[in-house]
Amino acid sequence: MFTSRLLRPGVANPPLQTPNYITCLRTSNPCRSYSTPAASHVASLPHRHLLRLSGPDTQKFLHSLTTANILTFSGCLLHTAFLSPQGRVLFDTFIYPRGDNEYLLETDRPVELLQHLKRYKMRSKFTMEAVGDISVRATWGSGVPTTAAEFADPRAEGFGLREVIEAPATEDQEALKSYKLHRILHGLPEGAEEIIPGSALPMESNFDLSKGGIDFRKGCYVGQELTIRTKHTGVVRKRVVPVQLYREGEEVPGELSFAERDFGKIEGGSNIKKVDGKGRPVGRWLTGVGNMGLALVRLEGMTDVKLPGGEEGGLPRWQGEEFAVQDTGVRVKAFVTERMRNYIDGGH
């Protein structure tokens, strides 16, 4: 069993770390500064695909469509979103610099993203194409092989590297499972299964926690209005967080602890409610591995996080309550990463 002391509900959390994590020597390139766990892991990502955009208008074009500031792009890897005009996420995308006016876009839906880009291209001077002879892999831990194409994953410090490999992707289900579990521990949703196209909001999906993921001071881009209004006049009451499953009668988990357990098929999008079934849903199940998963939850409904304008004094709303995935009886406990807690406590 793997136990993480990253995430404790209702108490002050220790610094973000997992067992055997070490801090690696920081390189002179700020884009490649990172902290990594002691054990080495490599996962080829065959479900992630690459598009190549190249030409004099590429940078300006991407700047007008994504939540990141591409004009001040420093050569680091970016994790950003393409939004609908209504401000909903259509694609979560990594953008890799490849020299002057050339970028690689990583996505899990290449055909749909190409169609989206063509809709806005008009007379812009650049070309775009799907690339099939290279692939993406995720690496985390010390001692992994390094290449000139490596980038620190910007979504969370210490998460690891993302690399472009001059070879086709390979299938390794155990490696993919380890990568997914690694993401869950850090509270990082990825792909259309976890960031629902046309439904998810960028800040609820934690793009604002990613380094450079959302630039709230840049000029106009598609979907900007709702994003900026939420930032300056609203409160983000729901976010994607790690959760742990358990059975009725078992002790409520006090810390996130992974175990290979079978809870049956839980459909993505299933509502999470109080076990008595009363009240509105307080969360929505997204995906999982074993007894751990990701869910979009109401922070004040399922965690001890206090938001501006929330309840003052007394017990947190979740205190003493248990929650379950609707129509399954499977209990759910939500956790907040230290990174997210510090971000929210800092007034974000």
Tab-separated table of C-alpha atoms in Angstrom:
chain	number	residue	atom	x	y	z
A	1	MET	CA	0.000	0.000	0.000
A	2	PHE	CA	1.212	3.475	-0.824
A	3	THR	CA	0.424	6.191	1.696
A	4	SER	CA	0.715	9.879	0.987
A	5	ARG	CA	0.867	12.490	3.731
A	6	LEU	CA	0.297	15.245	1.189
A	7	LEU	CA	-3.344	15.649	1.905
A	8	ARG	CA	-5.084	15.733	5.239
A	9	PRO	CA	-8.662	16.953	5.582
A	10	GLY	CA	-9.439	19.384	8.343
A	11	VAL	CA	-5.884	19.907	9.641
A	12	ALA	CA	-2.839	21.926	8.668
A	13	ASN	CA	-1.037	20.002	5.950
A	14	PRO	CA	2.739	19.382	5.839
A	15	PRO	CA	4.785	20.678	2.886
A	16	LEU	CA	3.935	19.019	-0.426
A	17	GLN	CA	5.896	15.807	-0.593
A	18	THR	CA	5.498	12.041	-0.936
A	19	PRO	CA	7.633	9.300	0.597
A	20	ASN	CA	11.208	9.200	-0.680
A	21	TYR	CA	10.907	12.491	-2.531
A	22	ILE	CA	14.135	14.466	-2.956
A	23	THR	CA	14.960	17.842	-4.402
A	24	CYS	CA	17.172	17.602	-7.458
A	25	LEU	CA	19.867	20.071	-8.421
A	26	ARG	CA	18.308	23.022	-10.200
A	27	THR	CA	19.647	23.722	-13.651
A	28	SER	CA	20.666	27.139	-14.945
A	29	ASN	CA	17.651	27.138	-17.276
A	30	PRO	CA	14.629	28.295	-15.241
A	31	CYS	CA	12.334	26.362	-17.580
A	32	ARG	CA	13.981	23.147	-16.452
A	33	SER	CA	14.072	23.745	-12.700
A	34	TYR	CA	12.140	21.089	-10.871
A	35	SER	CA	11.988	18.805	-7.859
A	36	THR	CA	11.451	15.099	-8.463
A	37	PRO	CA	10.803	11.920	-6.498
A	38	ALA	CA	13.640	9.540	-5.767
A	39	ALA	CA	12.279	6.584	-7.735
A	40	SER	CA	12.480	6.737	-11.557
A	41	HIS	CA	9.420	6.331	-13.779
A	42	VAL	CA	8.892	6.662	-17.527
A	43	ALA	CA	5.538	6.473	-19.316
A	44	SER	CA	4.976	6.764	-23.049
A	45	LEU	CA	1.649	8.518	-23.691
A	46	PRO	CA	0.061	6.982	-26.829
A	47	HIS	CA	-3.251	8.721	-26.126
A	48	ARG	CA	-1.585	12.126	-26.491
A	49	HIS	CA	-0.907	13.408	-30.016
A	50	LEU	CA	1.099	16.243	-31.556
A	51	LEU	CA	0.267	18.959	-34.062
A	52	ARG	CA	2.914	21.151	-35.672
A	53	LEU	CA	2.214	24.841	-36.349
A	54	SER	CA	4.845	26.781	-38.273
A	55	GLY	CA	4.945	30.191	-39.924
A	56	PRO	CA	5.297	33.924	-39.228
A	57	ASP	CA	1.804	34.318	-37.714
A	58	THR	CA	1.889	31.241	-35.468
A	59	GLN	CA	2.681	33.030	-32.214
A	60	LYS	CA	0.079	35.758	-32.696
A	61	PHE	CA	-2.540	33.196	-33.728
A	62	LEU	CA	-2.029	31.015	-30.659
A	63	HIS	CA	-2.000	34.071	-28.410
A	64	SER	CA	-5.488	35.020	-29.615
A	65	LEU	CA	-6.967	31.596	-28.857
A	66	THR	CA	-5.384	30.343	-25.625
A	67	THR	CA	-5.496	31.365	-21.970
A	68	ALA	CA	-1.674	31.674	-21.835
A	69	ASN	CA	0.416	34.658	-22.902
A	70	ILE	CA	2.224	33.329	-25.959
A	71	LEU	CA	3.753	36.719	-26.845
A	72	THR	CA	5.949	36.594	-23.753
A	73	PHE	CA	6.670	32.905	-24.270
A	74	SER	CA	10.154	32.317	-22.849
A	75	GLY	CA	10.802	28.921	-24.394
A	76	CYS	CA	9.301	26.962	-21.502
A	77	LEU	CA	6.600	24.329	-21.831
A	78	LEU	CA	3.101	25.725	-21.298
A	79	HIS	CA	-0.070	23.963	-20.214
A	80	THR	CA	-2.977	26.017	-21.480
A	81	ALA	CA	-6.571	25.817	-22.673
A	82	PHE	CA	-8.521	26.618	-25.805
A	83	LEU	CA	-11.924	27.945	-24.750
A	84	SER	CA	-15.337	28.295	-26.321
A	85	PRO	CA	-16.772	31.820	-26.681
A	86	GLN	CA	-18.735	31.044	-23.503
A	87	GLY	CA	-15.497	30.476	-21.571
A	88	ARG	CA	-15.702	26.675	-21.332
A	89	VAL	CA	-12.664	24.479	-21.948
A	90	LEU	CA	-12.634	22.773	-25.341
A	91	PHE	CA	-9.056	21.429	-25.298
A	92	ASP	CA	-6.359	21.163	-22.649
A	93	THR	CA	-3.073	21.518	-24.488
A	94	PHE	CA	0.659	21.521	-23.887
A	95	ILE	CA	2.586	23.905	-26.153
A	96	TYR	CA	6.229	23.114	-26.914
A	97	PRO	CA	8.555	25.715	-28.514
A	98	ARG	CA	10.483	24.342	-31.509
A	99	GLY	CA	12.476	27.317	-32.737
A	100	ASP	CA	11.449	30.518	-34.507
A	101	ASN	CA	7.721	30.587	-35.254
A	102	GLU	CA	7.259	26.857	-34.751
A	103	TYR	CA	5.338	25.130	-31.986
A	104	LEU	CA	4.110	21.646	-31.188
A	105	LEU	CA	0.649	21.325	-29.645
A	106	GLU	CA	-0.068	18.231	-27.562
A	107	THR	CA	-3.674	17.082	-27.260
A	108	ASP	CA	-5.770	13.978	-26.786
A	109	ARG	CA	-8.128	15.024	-29.617
A	110	PRO	CA	-5.974	16.024	-32.619
A	111	VAL	CA	-8.691	15.854	-35.292
A	112	GLU	CA	-11.068	18.075	-33.341
A	113	LEU	CA	-8.306	20.541	-32.426
A	114	LEU	CA	-7.229	20.851	-36.060
A	115	GLN	CA	-10.826	21.620	-37.016
A	116	HIS	CA	-11.005	24.219	-34.258
A	117	LEU	CA	-7.810	25.919	-35.424
A	118	LYS	CA	-8.964	25.952	-39.059
A	119	ARG	CA	-12.127	27.744	-38.010
A	120	TYR	CA	-10.080	30.734	-36.826
A	121	LYS	CA	-7.108	30.614	-39.210
A	122	MET	CA	-8.583	32.753	-42.006
A	123	ARG	CA	-5.615	34.447	-43.753
A	124	SER	CA	-3.019	33.904	-41.040
A	125	LYS	CA	0.338	32.895	-42.485
A	126	PHE	CA	1.271	29.542	-41.023
A	127	THR	CA	0.822	25.848	-41.714
A	128	MET	CA	-0.521	23.174	-39.412
A	129	GLU	CA	-0.361	19.419	-39.584
A	130	ALA	CA	-0.619	16.296	-37.480
A	131	VAL	CA	2.752	14.747	-36.666
A	132	GLY	CA	2.936	10.970	-36.464
A	133	ASP	CA	6.657	10.195	-36.301
A	134	ILE	CA	7.264	11.657	-32.819
A	135	SER	CA	5.568	11.091	-29.479
A	136	VAL	CA	5.316	12.316	-25.892
A	137	ARG	CA	6.471	10.637	-22.715
A	138	ALA	CA	6.278	11.641	-19.082
A	139	THR	CA	9.228	11.043	-16.766
A	140	TRP	CA	9.445	11.579	-13.052
A	141	GLY	CA	12.130	10.707	-10.576
A	142	SER	CA	15.893	10.964	-10.508
A	143	GLY	CA	18.145	8.992	-12.818
A	144	VAL	CA	15.808	9.151	-15.818
A	145	PRO	CA	17.464	9.652	-19.237
A	146	THR	CA	17.527	13.282	-20.340
A	147	THR	CA	17.279	14.729	-23.821
A	148	ALA	CA	17.434	18.143	-25.444
A	149	ALA	CA	13.648	18.030	-25.819
A	150	GLU	CA	12.817	17.759	-22.122
A	151	PHE	CA	10.658	20.272	-20.285
A	152	ALA	CA	9.590	20.603	-16.654
A	153	ASP	CA	5.860	19.969	-16.418
A	154	PRO	CA	4.450	23.402	-15.460
A	155	ARG	CA	1.317	22.127	-13.716
A	156	ALA	CA	2.996	21.402	-10.369
A	157	GLU	CA	6.525	21.854	-9.110
A	158	GLY	CA	8.115	18.485	-8.563
A	159	PHE	CA	5.729	16.646	-10.854
A	160	GLY	CA	8.460	15.706	-13.333
A	161	LEU	CA	9.276	16.167	-17.014
A	162	ARG	CA	7.443	15.981	-20.300
A	163	GLU	CA	9.527	14.972	-23.312
A	164	VAL	CA	9.117	14.912	-27.078
A	165	ILE	CA	10.622	11.675	-28.402
A	166	GLU	CA	11.773	11.076	-31.976
A	167	ALA	CA	9.967	7.727	-32.092
A	168	PRO	CA	6.385	6.389	-32.149
A	169	ALA	CA	4.583	5.952	-28.844
A	170	THR	CA	4.609	2.566	-27.136
A	171	GLU	CA	1.849	0.776	-25.202
A	172	ASP	CA	2.591	-0.021	-21.570
A	173	GLN	CA	-0.554	-0.212	-19.463
A	174	GLU	CA	1.303	-0.490	-16.157
A	175	ALA	CA	3.343	2.637	-16.936
A	176	LEU	CA	0.177	4.511	-17.927
A	177	LYS	CA	-1.479	3.419	-14.694
A	178	SER	CA	1.485	4.706	-12.690
A	179	TYR	CA	1.362	8.019	-14.556
A	180	LYS	CA	-2.363	8.387	-13.913
A	181	LEU	CA	-1.876	7.639	-10.224
A	182	HIS	CA	0.936	10.204	-10.128
A	183	ARG	CA	-1.430	12.804	-11.586
A	184	ILE	CA	-4.198	11.927	-9.148
A	185	LEU	CA	-1.886	12.378	-6.166
A	186	HIS	CA	-1.082	15.890	-7.408
A	187	GLY	CA	-4.702	16.696	-8.305
A	188	LEU	CA	-3.997	17.176	-12.030
A	189	PRO	CA	-6.826	16.462	-14.472
A	190	GLU	CA	-5.896	15.774	-18.092
A	191	GLY	CA	-7.793	15.060	-21.289
A	192	ALA	CA	-11.450	15.067	-22.271
A	193	GLU	CA	-12.380	12.359	-19.744
A	194	GLU	CA	-11.405	14.614	-16.839
A	195	ILE	CA	-11.731	18.109	-18.346
A	196	ILE	CA	-15.129	17.766	-20.010
A	197	PRO	CA	-15.166	19.675	-23.355
A	198	GLY	CA	-17.753	22.436	-23.463
A	199	SER	CA	-18.566	22.004	-19.760
A	200	ALA	CA	-15.403	22.444	-17.669
A	201	LEU	CA	-14.304	25.903	-16.590
A	202	PRO	CA	-10.549	26.620	-16.698
A	203	MET	CA	-10.153	27.591	-13.048
A	204	GLU	CA	-12.304	24.724	-11.802
A	205	SER	CA	-9.884	22.476	-13.726
A	206	ASN	CA	-6.901	24.200	-12.024
A	207	PHE	CA	-5.354	25.851	-15.089
A	208	ASP	CA	-4.684	28.902	-12.903
A	209	LEU	CA	-2.468	26.751	-10.656
A	210	SER	CA	-0.292	25.839	-13.650
A	211	LYS	CA	2.686	28.126	-14.222
A	212	GLY	CA	1.587	30.457	-17.039
A	213	GLY	CA	-1.611	28.478	-17.603
A	214	ILE	CA	-3.847	31.555	-17.468
A	215	ASP	CA	-2.603	35.097	-17.944
A	216	PHE	CA	-5.223	37.364	-16.368
A	217	ARG	CA	-3.574	40.510	-17.765
A	218	LYS	CA	-3.237	39.608	-21.433
A	219	GLY	CA	-5.425	41.098	-24.148
A	220	CYS	CA	-8.456	39.585	-25.789
A	221	TYR	CA	-8.736	35.894	-26.570
A	222	VAL	CA	-11.662	33.586	-27.218
A	223	GLY	CA	-13.523	32.929	-23.953
A	224	GLN	CA	-11.744	35.666	-22.000
A	225	GLU	CA	-14.791	37.516	-20.661
A	226	LEU	CA	-16.117	34.853	-18.277
A	227	THR	CA	-12.611	33.869	-17.165
A	228	ILE	CA	-11.634	37.419	-16.222
A	229	ARG	CA	-15.000	38.165	-14.621
A	230	THR	CA	-14.730	35.065	-12.441
A	231	LYS	CA	-11.219	36.048	-11.405
A	232	HIS	CA	-12.023	39.611	-10.401
A	233	THR	CA	-15.640	39.494	-9.222
A	234	GLY	CA	-16.400	35.887	-8.393
A	235	VAL	CA	-15.175	32.989	-6.292
A	236	VAL	CA	-14.103	29.587	-7.610
A	237	ARG	CA	-16.262	27.347	-5.425
A	238	LYS	CA	-15.612	24.071	-7.237
A	239	ARG	CA	-12.281	22.494	-8.164
A	240	VAL	CA	-10.899	19.151	-9.273
A	241	VAL	CA	-9.254	17.425	-6.291
A	242	PRO	CA	-7.990	13.935	-5.379
A	243	VAL	CA	-10.513	11.668	-3.661
A	244	GLN	CA	-10.363	8.269	-1.978
A	245	LEU	CA	-13.036	5.573	-2.106
A	246	TYR	CA	-14.019	3.323	0.779
A	247	ARG	CA	-16.894	1.043	1.797
A	248	GLU	CA	-19.763	1.594	4.202
A	249	GLY	CA	-18.669	0.659	7.695
A	250	GLU	CA	-14.984	1.337	7.050
A	251	GLU	CA	-13.157	4.122	8.834
A	252	VAL	CA	-13.201	7.445	6.980
A	253	PRO	CA	-9.706	7.931	5.473
A	254	GLY	CA	-7.587	10.470	7.313
A	255	GLU	CA	-4.954	10.672	4.604
A	256	LEU	CA	-4.749	9.675	0.961
A	257	SER	CA	-3.611	6.042	0.775
A	258	PHE	CA	-3.537	3.996	-2.434
A	259	ALA	CA	-4.652	0.367	-2.544
A	260	GLU	CA	-5.571	-1.972	-5.399
A	261	ARG	CA	-9.273	-2.341	-4.696
A	262	ASP	CA	-12.208	-3.038	-6.968
A	263	PHE	CA	-15.208	-0.780	-6.471
A	264	GLY	CA	-16.882	-1.805	-9.700
A	265	LYS	CA	-17.536	0.441	-12.672
A	266	ILE	CA	-18.148	4.055	-11.684
A	267	GLU	CA	-19.287	6.101	-14.633
A	268	GLY	CA	-17.573	9.417	-15.265
A	269	GLY	CA	-19.894	12.280	-14.406
A	270	SER	CA	-21.680	10.385	-11.619
A	271	ASN	CA	-22.955	12.690	-8.901
A	272	ILE	CA	-21.522	12.669	-5.379
A	273	LYS	CA	-24.048	13.391	-2.626
A	274	LYS	CA	-24.467	13.039	1.112
A	275	VAL	CA	-25.021	9.411	2.048
A	276	ASP	CA	-28.599	10.190	3.112
A	277	GLY	CA	-29.295	11.391	-0.420
A	278	LYS	CA	-30.563	14.752	0.779
A	279	GLY	CA	-29.615	18.061	-0.797
A	280	ARG	CA	-28.019	18.838	-4.116
A	281	PRO	CA	-24.906	17.048	-5.391
A	282	VAL	CA	-21.658	18.290	-3.862
A	283	GLY	CA	-19.368	16.748	-6.456
A	284	ARG	CA	-18.967	14.807	-9.678
A	285	TRP	CA	-16.780	11.738	-10.163
A	286	LEU	CA	-14.320	12.007	-13.070
A	287	THR	CA	-11.891	9.062	-13.114
A	288	GLY	CA	-9.936	6.731	-10.874
A	289	VAL	CA	-7.314	4.046	-10.268
A	290	GLY	CA	-7.928	1.460	-7.534
A	291	ASN	CA	-9.315	3.303	-4.527
A	292	MET	CA	-8.194	6.767	-5.654
A	293	GLY	CA	-9.572	9.197	-8.201
A	294	LEU	CA	-10.290	12.732	-9.262
A	295	ALA	CA	-13.575	14.536	-8.710
A	296	LEU	CA	-14.935	18.016	-9.255
A	297	VAL	CA	-16.175	19.008	-5.797
A	298	ARG	CA	-17.680	21.956	-3.985
A	299	LEU	CA	-14.772	22.956	-1.775
A	300	GLU	CA	-16.855	24.201	1.143
A	301	GLY	CA	-19.204	21.244	0.799
A	302	MET	CA	-16.634	18.428	0.988
A	303	THR	CA	-13.408	19.942	2.405
A	304	ASP	CA	-12.285	22.308	5.162
A	305	VAL	CA	-11.333	25.049	2.690
A	306	LYS	CA	-12.897	28.410	3.549
A	307	LEU	CA	-13.652	30.724	0.659
A	308	PRO	CA	-14.345	34.484	0.678
A	309	GLY	CA	-17.954	35.077	1.639
A	310	GLY	CA	-18.284	31.555	3.051
A	311	GLU	CA	-19.410	30.430	6.458
A	312	GLU	CA	-17.852	32.179	9.444
A	313	GLY	CA	-17.164	30.306	12.655
A	314	GLY	CA	-18.627	26.982	13.730
A	315	LEU	CA	-17.832	23.616	12.194
A	316	PRO	CA	-17.056	23.340	8.479
A	317	ARG	CA	-20.042	22.308	6.382
A	318	TRP	CA	-18.521	18.874	5.695
A	319	GLN	CA	-17.745	18.088	9.348
A	320	GLY	CA	-19.359	14.831	10.403
A	321	GLU	CA	-20.811	14.162	6.961
A	322	GLU	CA	-20.070	11.239	4.680
A	323	PHE	CA	-20.506	11.286	0.924
A	324	ALA	CA	-21.124	8.619	-1.682
A	325	VAL	CA	-21.218	8.222	-5.448
A	326	GLN	CA	-24.916	8.268	-6.270
A	327	ASP	CA	-26.557	4.864	-6.915
A	328	THR	CA	-23.384	2.940	-5.980
A	329	GLY	CA	-23.100	3.176	-2.208
A	330	VAL	CA	-19.344	3.742	-2.588
A	331	ARG	CA	-18.141	6.326	-0.071
A	332	VAL	CA	-15.916	9.241	-1.163
A	333	LYS	CA	-13.466	11.374	0.819
A	334	ALA	CA	-12.062	14.532	-0.821
A	335	PHE	CA	-8.566	15.901	-0.146
A	336	VAL	CA	-6.918	19.234	-0.934
A	337	THR	CA	-3.271	19.386	-1.997
A	338	GLU	CA	-0.983	21.727	-0.129
A	339	ARG	CA	-0.307	23.543	-3.379
A	340	MET	CA	-4.008	24.297	-3.875
A	341	ARG	CA	-4.517	25.221	-0.232
A	342	ASN	CA	-1.655	27.724	-0.318
A	343	TYR	CA	-2.956	29.181	-3.572
A	344	ILE	CA	-6.448	29.703	-2.158
A	345	ASP	CA	-5.162	31.009	1.176
A	346	GLY	CA	-3.084	33.517	-0.803
A	347	GLY	CA	-6.270	35.161	-2.038
A	348	HIS	CA	-6.536	33.477	-5.420
